[in-house]
Coordinates of C-alpha atoms in Angstrom, one line a residue:
Chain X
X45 CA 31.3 -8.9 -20.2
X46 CA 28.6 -8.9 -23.1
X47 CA 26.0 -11.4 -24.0
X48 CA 27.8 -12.3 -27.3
X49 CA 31.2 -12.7 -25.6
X50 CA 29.7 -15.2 -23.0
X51 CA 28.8 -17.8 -25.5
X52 CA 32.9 -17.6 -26.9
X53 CA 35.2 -20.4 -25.7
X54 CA 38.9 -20.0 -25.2
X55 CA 41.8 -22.3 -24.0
X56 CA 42.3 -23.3 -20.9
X57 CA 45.2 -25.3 -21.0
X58 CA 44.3 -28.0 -23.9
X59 CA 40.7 -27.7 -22.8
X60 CA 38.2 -25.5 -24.4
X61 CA 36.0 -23.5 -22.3
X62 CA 33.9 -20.5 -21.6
X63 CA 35.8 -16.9 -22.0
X64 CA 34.6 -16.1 -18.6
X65 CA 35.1 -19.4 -17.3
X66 CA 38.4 -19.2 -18.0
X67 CA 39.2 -16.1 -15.2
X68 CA 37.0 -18.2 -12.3
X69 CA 39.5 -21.4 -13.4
X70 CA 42.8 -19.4 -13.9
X71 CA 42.2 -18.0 -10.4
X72 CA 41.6 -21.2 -8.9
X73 CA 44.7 -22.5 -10.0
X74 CA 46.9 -20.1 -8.4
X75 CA 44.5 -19.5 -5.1
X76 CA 45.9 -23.2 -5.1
X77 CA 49.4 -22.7 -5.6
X78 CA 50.0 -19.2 -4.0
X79 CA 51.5 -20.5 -0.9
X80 CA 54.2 -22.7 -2.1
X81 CA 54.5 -20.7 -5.6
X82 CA 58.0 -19.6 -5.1
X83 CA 59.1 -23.0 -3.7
X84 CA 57.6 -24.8 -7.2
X85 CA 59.0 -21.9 -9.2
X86 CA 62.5 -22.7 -7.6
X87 CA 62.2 -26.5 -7.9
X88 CA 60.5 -26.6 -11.9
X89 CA 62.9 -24.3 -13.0
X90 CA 65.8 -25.1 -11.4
X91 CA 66.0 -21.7 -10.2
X92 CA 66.4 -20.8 -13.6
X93 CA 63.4 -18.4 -13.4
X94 CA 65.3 -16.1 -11.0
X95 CA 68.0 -15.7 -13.7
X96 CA 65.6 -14.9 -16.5
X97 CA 64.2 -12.4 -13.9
X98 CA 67.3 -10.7 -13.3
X99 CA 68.2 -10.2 -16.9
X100 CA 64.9 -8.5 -17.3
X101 CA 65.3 -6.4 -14.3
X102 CA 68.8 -5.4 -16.0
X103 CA 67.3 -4.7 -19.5
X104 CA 64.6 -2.8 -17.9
X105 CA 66.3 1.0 -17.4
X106 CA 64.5 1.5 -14.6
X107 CA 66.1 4.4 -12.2
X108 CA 65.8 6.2 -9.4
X109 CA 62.3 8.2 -9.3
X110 CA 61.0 6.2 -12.2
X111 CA 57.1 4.8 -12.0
X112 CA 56.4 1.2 -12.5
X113 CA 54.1 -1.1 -12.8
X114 CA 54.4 -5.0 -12.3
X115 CA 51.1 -6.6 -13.5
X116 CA 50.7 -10.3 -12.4
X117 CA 53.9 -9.2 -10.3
X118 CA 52.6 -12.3 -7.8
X119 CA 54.7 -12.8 -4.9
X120 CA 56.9 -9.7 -6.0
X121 CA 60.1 -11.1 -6.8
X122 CA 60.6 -8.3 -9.6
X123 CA 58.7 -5.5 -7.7
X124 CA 61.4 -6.1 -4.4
X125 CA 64.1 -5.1 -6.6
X126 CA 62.2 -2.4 -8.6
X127 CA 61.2 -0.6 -5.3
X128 CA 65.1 -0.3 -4.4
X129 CA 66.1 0.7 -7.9
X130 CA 63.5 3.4 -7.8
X131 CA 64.0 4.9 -4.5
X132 CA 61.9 6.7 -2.5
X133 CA 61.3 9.2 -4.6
X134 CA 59.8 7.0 -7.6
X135 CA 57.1 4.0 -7.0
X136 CA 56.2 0.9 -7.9
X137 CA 52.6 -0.6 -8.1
X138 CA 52.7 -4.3 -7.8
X139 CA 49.3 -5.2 -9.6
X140 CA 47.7 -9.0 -10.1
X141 CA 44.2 -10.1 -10.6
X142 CA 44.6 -12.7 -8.1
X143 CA 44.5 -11.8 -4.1
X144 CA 45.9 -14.4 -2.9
X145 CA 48.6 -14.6 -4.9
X146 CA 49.0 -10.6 -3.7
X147 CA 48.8 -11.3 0.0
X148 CA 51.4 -13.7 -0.4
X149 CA 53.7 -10.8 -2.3
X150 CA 52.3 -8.1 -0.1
X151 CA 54.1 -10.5 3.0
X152 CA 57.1 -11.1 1.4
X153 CA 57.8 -7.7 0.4
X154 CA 57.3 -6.7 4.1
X155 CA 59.3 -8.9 5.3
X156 CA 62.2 -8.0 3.2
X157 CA 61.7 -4.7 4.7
X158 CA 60.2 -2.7 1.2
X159 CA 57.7 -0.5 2.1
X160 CA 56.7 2.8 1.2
X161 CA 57.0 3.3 -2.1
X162 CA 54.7 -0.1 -3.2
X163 CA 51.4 -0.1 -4.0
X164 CA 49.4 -3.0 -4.2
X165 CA 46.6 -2.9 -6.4
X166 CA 44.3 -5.9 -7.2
X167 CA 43.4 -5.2 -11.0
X168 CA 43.0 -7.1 -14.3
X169 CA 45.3 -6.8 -17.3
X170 CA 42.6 -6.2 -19.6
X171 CA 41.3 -2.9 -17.7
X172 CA 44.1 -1.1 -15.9
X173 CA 42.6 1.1 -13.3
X174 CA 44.9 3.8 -14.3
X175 CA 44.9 6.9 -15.7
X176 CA 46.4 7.0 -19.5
X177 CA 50.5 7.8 -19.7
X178 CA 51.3 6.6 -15.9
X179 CA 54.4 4.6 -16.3
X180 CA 58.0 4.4 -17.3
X181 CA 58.3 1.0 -17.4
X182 CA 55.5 -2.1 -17.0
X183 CA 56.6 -5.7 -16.8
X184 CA 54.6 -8.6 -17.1
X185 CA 56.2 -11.8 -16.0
X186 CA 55.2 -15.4 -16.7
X187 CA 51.7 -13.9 -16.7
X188 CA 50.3 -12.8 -20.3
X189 CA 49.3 -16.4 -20.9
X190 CA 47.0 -16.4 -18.2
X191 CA 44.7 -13.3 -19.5
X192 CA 42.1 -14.6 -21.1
X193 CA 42.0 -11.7 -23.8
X194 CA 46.0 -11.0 -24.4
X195 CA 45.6 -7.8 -27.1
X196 CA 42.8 -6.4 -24.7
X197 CA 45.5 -6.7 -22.3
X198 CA 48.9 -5.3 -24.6
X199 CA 46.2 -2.3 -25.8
X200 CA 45.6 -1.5 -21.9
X201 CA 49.2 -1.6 -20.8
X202 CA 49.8 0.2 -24.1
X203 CA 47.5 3.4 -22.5
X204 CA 48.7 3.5 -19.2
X205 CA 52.3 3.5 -20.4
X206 CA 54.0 7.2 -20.8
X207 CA 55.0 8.2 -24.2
X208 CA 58.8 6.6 -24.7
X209 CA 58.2 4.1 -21.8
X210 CA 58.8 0.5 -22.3
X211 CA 56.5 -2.6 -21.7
X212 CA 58.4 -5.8 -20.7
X213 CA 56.7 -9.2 -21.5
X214 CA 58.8 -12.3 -20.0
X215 CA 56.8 -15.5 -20.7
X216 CA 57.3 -19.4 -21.6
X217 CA 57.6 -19.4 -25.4
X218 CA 59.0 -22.0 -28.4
X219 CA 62.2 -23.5 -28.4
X220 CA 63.4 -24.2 -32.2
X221 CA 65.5 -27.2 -31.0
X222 CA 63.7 -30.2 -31.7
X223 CA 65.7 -31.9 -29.4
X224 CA 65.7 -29.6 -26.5
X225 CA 61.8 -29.2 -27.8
X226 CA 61.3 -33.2 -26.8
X227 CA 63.4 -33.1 -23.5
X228 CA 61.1 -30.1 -22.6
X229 CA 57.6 -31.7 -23.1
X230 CA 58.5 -35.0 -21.4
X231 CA 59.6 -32.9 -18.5
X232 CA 56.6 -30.4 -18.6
X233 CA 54.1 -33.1 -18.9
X234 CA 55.1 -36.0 -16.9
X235 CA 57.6 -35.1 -14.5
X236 CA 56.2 -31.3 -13.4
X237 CA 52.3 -32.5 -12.5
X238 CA 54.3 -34.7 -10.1
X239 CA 56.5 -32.2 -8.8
X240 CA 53.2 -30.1 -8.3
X241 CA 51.5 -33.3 -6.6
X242 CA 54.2 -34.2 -4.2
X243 CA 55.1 -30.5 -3.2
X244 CA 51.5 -28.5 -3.7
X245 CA 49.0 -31.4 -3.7
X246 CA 47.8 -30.2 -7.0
X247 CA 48.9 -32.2 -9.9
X248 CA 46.2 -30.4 -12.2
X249 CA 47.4 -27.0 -11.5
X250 CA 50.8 -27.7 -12.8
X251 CA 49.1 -29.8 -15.8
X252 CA 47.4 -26.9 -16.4
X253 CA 50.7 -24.6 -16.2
X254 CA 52.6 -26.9 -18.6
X255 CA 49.2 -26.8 -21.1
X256 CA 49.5 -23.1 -20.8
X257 CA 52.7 -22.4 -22.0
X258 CA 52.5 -24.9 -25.2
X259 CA 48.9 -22.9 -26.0
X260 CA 50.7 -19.3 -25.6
X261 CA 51.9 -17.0 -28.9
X262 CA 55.4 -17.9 -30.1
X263 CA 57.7 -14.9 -30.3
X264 CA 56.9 -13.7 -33.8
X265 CA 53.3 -14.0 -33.0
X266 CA 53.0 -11.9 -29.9
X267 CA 55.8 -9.4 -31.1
X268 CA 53.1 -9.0 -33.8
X269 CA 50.7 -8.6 -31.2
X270 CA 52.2 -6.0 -29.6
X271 CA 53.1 -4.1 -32.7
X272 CA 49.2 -4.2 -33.0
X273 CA 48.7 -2.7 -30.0
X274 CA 50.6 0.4 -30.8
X275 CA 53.9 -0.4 -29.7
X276 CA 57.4 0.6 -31.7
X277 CA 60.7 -0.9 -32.0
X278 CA 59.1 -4.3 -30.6
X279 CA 61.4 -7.2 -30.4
X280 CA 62.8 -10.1 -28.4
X281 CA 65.2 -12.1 -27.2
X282 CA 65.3 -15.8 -26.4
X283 CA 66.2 -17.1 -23.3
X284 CA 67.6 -20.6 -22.6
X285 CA 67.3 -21.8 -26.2
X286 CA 63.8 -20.0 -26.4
X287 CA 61.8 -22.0 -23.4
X288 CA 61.9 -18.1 -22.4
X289 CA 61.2 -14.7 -24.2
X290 CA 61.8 -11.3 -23.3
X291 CA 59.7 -9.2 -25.4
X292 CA 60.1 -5.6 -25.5
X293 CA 58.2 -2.5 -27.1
X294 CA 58.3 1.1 -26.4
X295 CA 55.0 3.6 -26.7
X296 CA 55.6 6.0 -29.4
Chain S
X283 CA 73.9 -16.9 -23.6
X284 CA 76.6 -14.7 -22.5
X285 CA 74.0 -12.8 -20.6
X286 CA 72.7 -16.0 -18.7
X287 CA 76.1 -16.7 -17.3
X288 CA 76.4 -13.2 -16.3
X289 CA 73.2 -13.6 -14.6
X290 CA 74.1 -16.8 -13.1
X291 CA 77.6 -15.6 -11.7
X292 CA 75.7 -12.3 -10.4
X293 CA 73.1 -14.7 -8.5
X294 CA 75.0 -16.8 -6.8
X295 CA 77.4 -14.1 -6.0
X296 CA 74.6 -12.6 -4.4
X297 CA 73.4 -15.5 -2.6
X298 CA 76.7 -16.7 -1.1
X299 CA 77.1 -13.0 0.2
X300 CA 73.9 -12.4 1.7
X301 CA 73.5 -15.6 3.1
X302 CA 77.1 -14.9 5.0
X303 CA 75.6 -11.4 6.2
X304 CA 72.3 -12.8 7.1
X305 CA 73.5 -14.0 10.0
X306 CA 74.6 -11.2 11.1
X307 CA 71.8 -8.9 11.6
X308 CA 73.5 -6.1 13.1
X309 CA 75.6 -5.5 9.6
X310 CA 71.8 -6.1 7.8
X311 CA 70.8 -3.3 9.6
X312 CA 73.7 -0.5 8.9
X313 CA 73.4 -2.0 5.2
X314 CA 69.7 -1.1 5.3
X315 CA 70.5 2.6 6.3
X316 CA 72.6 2.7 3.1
X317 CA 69.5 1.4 0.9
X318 CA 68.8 3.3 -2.4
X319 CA 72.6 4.1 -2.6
X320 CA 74.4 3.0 -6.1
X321 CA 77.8 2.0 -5.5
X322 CA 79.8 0.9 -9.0
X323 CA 83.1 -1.3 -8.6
X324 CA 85.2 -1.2 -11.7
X325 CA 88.1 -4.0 -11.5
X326 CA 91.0 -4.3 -13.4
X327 CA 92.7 -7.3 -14.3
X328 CA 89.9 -9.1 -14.9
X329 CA 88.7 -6.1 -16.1
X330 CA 85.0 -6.5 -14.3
X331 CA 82.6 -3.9 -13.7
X332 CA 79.2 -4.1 -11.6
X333 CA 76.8 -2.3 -9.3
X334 CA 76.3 -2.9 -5.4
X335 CA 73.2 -1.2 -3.9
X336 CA 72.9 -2.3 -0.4
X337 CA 69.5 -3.1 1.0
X338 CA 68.2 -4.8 4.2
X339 CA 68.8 -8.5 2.7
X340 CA 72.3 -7.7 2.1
X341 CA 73.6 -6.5 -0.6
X342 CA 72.0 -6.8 -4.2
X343 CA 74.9 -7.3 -7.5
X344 CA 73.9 -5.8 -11.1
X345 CA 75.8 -5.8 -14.1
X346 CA 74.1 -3.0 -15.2
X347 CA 72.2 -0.6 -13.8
X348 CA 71.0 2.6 -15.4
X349 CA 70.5 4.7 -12.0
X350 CA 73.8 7.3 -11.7
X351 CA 76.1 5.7 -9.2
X352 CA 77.2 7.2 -5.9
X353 CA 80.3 6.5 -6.0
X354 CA 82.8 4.7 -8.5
X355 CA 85.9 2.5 -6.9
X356 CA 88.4 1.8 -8.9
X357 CA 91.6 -0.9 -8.6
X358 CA 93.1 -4.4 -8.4
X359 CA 91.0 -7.2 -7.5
X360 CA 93.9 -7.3 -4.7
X361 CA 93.5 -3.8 -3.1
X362 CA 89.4 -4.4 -2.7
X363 CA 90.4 -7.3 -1.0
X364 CA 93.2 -5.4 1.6
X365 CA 90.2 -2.7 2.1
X366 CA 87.4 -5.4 3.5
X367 CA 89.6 -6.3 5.9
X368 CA 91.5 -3.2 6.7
X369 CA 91.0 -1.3 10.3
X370 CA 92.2 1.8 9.1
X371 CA 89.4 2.7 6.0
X372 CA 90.9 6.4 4.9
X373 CA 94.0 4.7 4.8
X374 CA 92.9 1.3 2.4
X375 CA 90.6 3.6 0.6
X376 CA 92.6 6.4 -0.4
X377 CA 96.3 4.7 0.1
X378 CA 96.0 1.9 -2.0
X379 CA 95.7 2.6 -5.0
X380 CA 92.0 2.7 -5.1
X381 CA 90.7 4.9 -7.2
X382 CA 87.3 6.8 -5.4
X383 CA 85.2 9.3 -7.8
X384 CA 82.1 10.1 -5.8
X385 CA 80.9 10.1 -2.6
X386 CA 83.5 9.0 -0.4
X387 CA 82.2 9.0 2.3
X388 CA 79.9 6.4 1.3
X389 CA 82.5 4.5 0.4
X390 CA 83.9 4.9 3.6
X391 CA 80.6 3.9 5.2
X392 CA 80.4 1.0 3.1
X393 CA 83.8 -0.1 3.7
X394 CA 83.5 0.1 7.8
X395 CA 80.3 -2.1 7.9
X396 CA 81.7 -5.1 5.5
X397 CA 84.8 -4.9 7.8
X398 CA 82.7 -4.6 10.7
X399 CA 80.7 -7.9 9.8
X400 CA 81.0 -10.5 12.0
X401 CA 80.5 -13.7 10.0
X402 CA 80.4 -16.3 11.8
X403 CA 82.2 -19.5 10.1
X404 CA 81.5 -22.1 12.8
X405 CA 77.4 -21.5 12.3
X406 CA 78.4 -21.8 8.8
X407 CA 80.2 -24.9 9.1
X408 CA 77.3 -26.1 11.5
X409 CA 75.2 -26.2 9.1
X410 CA 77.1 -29.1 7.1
X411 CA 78.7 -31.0 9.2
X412 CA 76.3 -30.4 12.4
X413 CA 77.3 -28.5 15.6
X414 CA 79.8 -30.6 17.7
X415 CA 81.9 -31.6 14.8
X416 CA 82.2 -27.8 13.8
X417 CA 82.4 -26.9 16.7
X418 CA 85.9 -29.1 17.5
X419 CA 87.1 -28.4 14.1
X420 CA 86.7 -24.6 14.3
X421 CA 88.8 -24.3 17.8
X422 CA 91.2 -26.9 15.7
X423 CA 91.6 -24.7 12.7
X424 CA 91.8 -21.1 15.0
X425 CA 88.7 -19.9 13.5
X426 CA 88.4 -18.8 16.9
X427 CA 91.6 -16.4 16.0
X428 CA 89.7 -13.2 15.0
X429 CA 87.1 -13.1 17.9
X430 CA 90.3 -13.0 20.1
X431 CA 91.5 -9.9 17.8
X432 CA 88.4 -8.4 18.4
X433 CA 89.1 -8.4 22.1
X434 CA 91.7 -7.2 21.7
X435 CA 90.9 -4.4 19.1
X436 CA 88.3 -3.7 21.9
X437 CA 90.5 -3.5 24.8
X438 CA 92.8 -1.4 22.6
X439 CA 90.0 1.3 21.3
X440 CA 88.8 1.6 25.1
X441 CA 92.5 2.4 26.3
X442 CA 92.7 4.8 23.9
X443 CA 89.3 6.3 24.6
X444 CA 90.1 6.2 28.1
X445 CA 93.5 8.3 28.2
X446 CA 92.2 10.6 25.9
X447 CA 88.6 11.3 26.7
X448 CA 88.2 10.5 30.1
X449 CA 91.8 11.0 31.7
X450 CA 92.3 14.0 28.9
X451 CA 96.3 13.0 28.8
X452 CA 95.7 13.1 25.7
X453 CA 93.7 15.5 23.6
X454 CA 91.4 13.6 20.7
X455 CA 92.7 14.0 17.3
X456 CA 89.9 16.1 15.7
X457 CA 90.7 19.0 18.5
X458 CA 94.5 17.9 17.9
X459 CA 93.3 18.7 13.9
X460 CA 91.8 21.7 14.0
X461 CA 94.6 23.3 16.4
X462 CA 96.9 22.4 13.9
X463 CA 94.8 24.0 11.2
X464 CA 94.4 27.6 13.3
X465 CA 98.0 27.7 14.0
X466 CA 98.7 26.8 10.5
X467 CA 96.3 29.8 9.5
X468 CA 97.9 32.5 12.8
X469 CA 101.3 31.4 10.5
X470 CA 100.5 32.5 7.4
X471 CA 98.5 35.5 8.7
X472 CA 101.7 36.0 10.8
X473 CA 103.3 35.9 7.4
X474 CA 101.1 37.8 5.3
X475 CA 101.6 40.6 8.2
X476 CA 105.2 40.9 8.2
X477 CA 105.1 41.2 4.1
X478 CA 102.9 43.4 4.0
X479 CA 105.1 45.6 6.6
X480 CA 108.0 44.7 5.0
X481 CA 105.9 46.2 1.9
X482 CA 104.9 49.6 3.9
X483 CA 108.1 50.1 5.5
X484 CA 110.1 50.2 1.8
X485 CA 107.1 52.1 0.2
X486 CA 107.8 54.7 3.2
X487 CA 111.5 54.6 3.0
X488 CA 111.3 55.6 -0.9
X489 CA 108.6 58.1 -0.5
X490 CA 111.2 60.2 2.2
X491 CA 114.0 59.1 -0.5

């Protein structure tokens, strides 16, 4: 990181603080919550989060031999049905910045019985280790908002992407139902820090997870965002009255 | 929103089966030898079509999947349910009016391990209402009927097996098959032998005419 850029602030949550503060305190939060991350999922969502998944999955195209790439995949729920849609013949490279939240995925996935065609690659969404035109389809699920620098991120999953493949972006977005909007934030912010404190012991993690999603690009903003990273025929679609979007773009 | 109860019905589909089969690991594991395979069930009347792709947790439900399928099965909501719980699988599969465009004998595969599974209701039942109670109620309600077919079935397959592979009264039916199938062949040679004589014998007679 450069001289200039370590002076910048960004949002952590509602906070303001240091660009590359912001990595060491994202990654503390989910070192916290890694263990019990699919339990909280599960219990702040309703289970909601699994359905969101599974349209994505279904939207995806992905086949057998294709090569894909789940960044902030976390505990792998979308990488464990990639893996079996892709076969043995194709792969899938589960990818987050954060190892514990990996080791925890890595488990799961073996338990389940999915190995061979995963990889498990520790990386940041801003610098992809891989080489340009890898894959046929990247996904990045409830993760954008934590990258600190989101169009360093669309650019670098822009590169690695194939020609004609398809980037997937599933994240909390804005809800144009004021009252749906009101019902949301009482629940975010004062019953979900609870939830977090009672089943995780960490209150400020989830604070930080509700703080995160209010901060993060609506949909017209980060389908612009992608647009300026290169992608074609960007759009989205709104998921339980827009607490959810499913943005996708495809590399010319 | 359409889409979301789509989802929704496909999940808890998905979890209601696989959390019947996952007590039953021995069906788990013949599922898992069948991973990677794409089978697509088209019903009609509710017209209803989705994906199956079994896997070591069970078996995994898409709407839509964009991986060719295996196999396609075709038919009445009524006939799939006859073939889960039918012995005889050529016979539900290809009897019934199910319509198979594929691999078959995937389908067949598939078929014989569902109807294989042993689910086990009491455990089920155990769970809610704790093990004594279901327990009592499941010898009440004859849950207990189908592990007494299974004896049976059992005592019936190793008769059979017995007179006709160890005893050899009987011959097996695949030998029985393809001694059908060479005497069905010597036939038409047979045939083919005398016509052609028949054939010879006339050409002959002309040619001394």
């Amino acid at each position: 990181m450069s001289e200039q850029n370590k002076d910048q602030t960004t949002h952590f949550g509602y906070q303001q603080v240091k660009t590359d503060e912001k990595v060491k305190r994202v990654a503390d939060v989910f070192h916290s919550v890694a263990g019990k991350y699919d339990l909280m999922n599960d219990l702040m969502s309703g289970g909601i989060h699994r359905l969101w998944k599974r349209i994505t999955i279904e939207q995806s195209g992905v086949r057998r031999g294709m090569q894909v790439l789940d960044i902030a995949g976390g505990t792998g729920d979308l990488t464990m049905r990639f893996a079996r849609l892709v076969g043995a013949e194709g792969k899938v490279v589960l990818a987050d910045i954060n190892d514990s939240m990996l080791k925890v995925g890595r488990d799961k996935l073996y338990d389940h019985g999915v190995t061979g065609n995963v990889e498990f690659v520790q990386a940041n969404a801003e610098c992809l280790p891989f080489p340009d035109n890898s894959f046929d389809v990247i996904t990045i699920a409830f993760g954008l908002r934590n990258v600190t620098d989101k169009d360093a991120a669309l650019r670098s999953m822009t590169r690695v992407l194939k020609p004609g493949g398809k980037l997937m972006v599933l994240e909390f977005s804005k809800t144009d139902n004021p009252l749906l909007t009101k019902a949301y934030d009482i629940y975010s912010f004062n019953i979900l820090p609870q939830m977090g404190q009672l089943i995780a012991g960490d209150a400020d993690s989830y604070r930080y997870l509700a703080e995160s999603i209010r901060m993060h690009p609506d949909q017209e903003t980060l389908k612009g965002m992608m647009e300026q990273a290169g992608l074609v025929n960007c759009k989205y679609q709104n998921m339980t009255g827009g607490i959810v979007a499913l943005h996708t773009g495809i590399k010319p | 929103m359409l889409e979301l109860l789509n989802a929704t019905l496909l999940t808890v589909a998905e979890q209601s089966i696989n959390g019947l089969l996952g007590r039953d690991p021995v069906t788990l594991e013949r599922l898992a030898g069948l991973e990677g395979k794409v089978i697509v069930v088209e019903l009609s009347a509710p017209t209803l079509r989705f994906s199956l792709m079994p896997c070591a947790d069970g078996l995994q439900l898409y709407s839509q999947l964009d991986t060719e399928a295996d196999v396609t099965l075709r038919g009445l909501p009524a006939d799939f349910v006859r073939l889960l719980g039918s012995a005889d699988q050529a016979e539900a599969m290809f009897g019934n009016g199910i319509e198979v465009q594929g691999d078959s004998g995937l389908a067949t595969r598939l078929q014989k391990i569902l109807a294989d599974a042993r689910i086990d209701w009491e455990a089920q039942l155990a769970e809610l209402i704790g093990d004594l109670p279901a327990h009592q109620l499941a010898n009440l309600v004859g849950f207990k009927v189908r592990q007494y077919r299974t004896t049976g079935d059992s005592l019936l397959a190793n008769l059979q097996e017995y007179i006709k592979e160890e005893s050899q009264l009987l011959a097996p039916r695949p030998e029985v098959e393809a001694f059908m199938a060479q005497i069905d062949r010597l036939r038409d040679d047979s045939d083919r032998l005398a016509a052609r004589f028949e054939r010879l014998r006339s050409q002959v007679f002309q040619d001394r005419d």
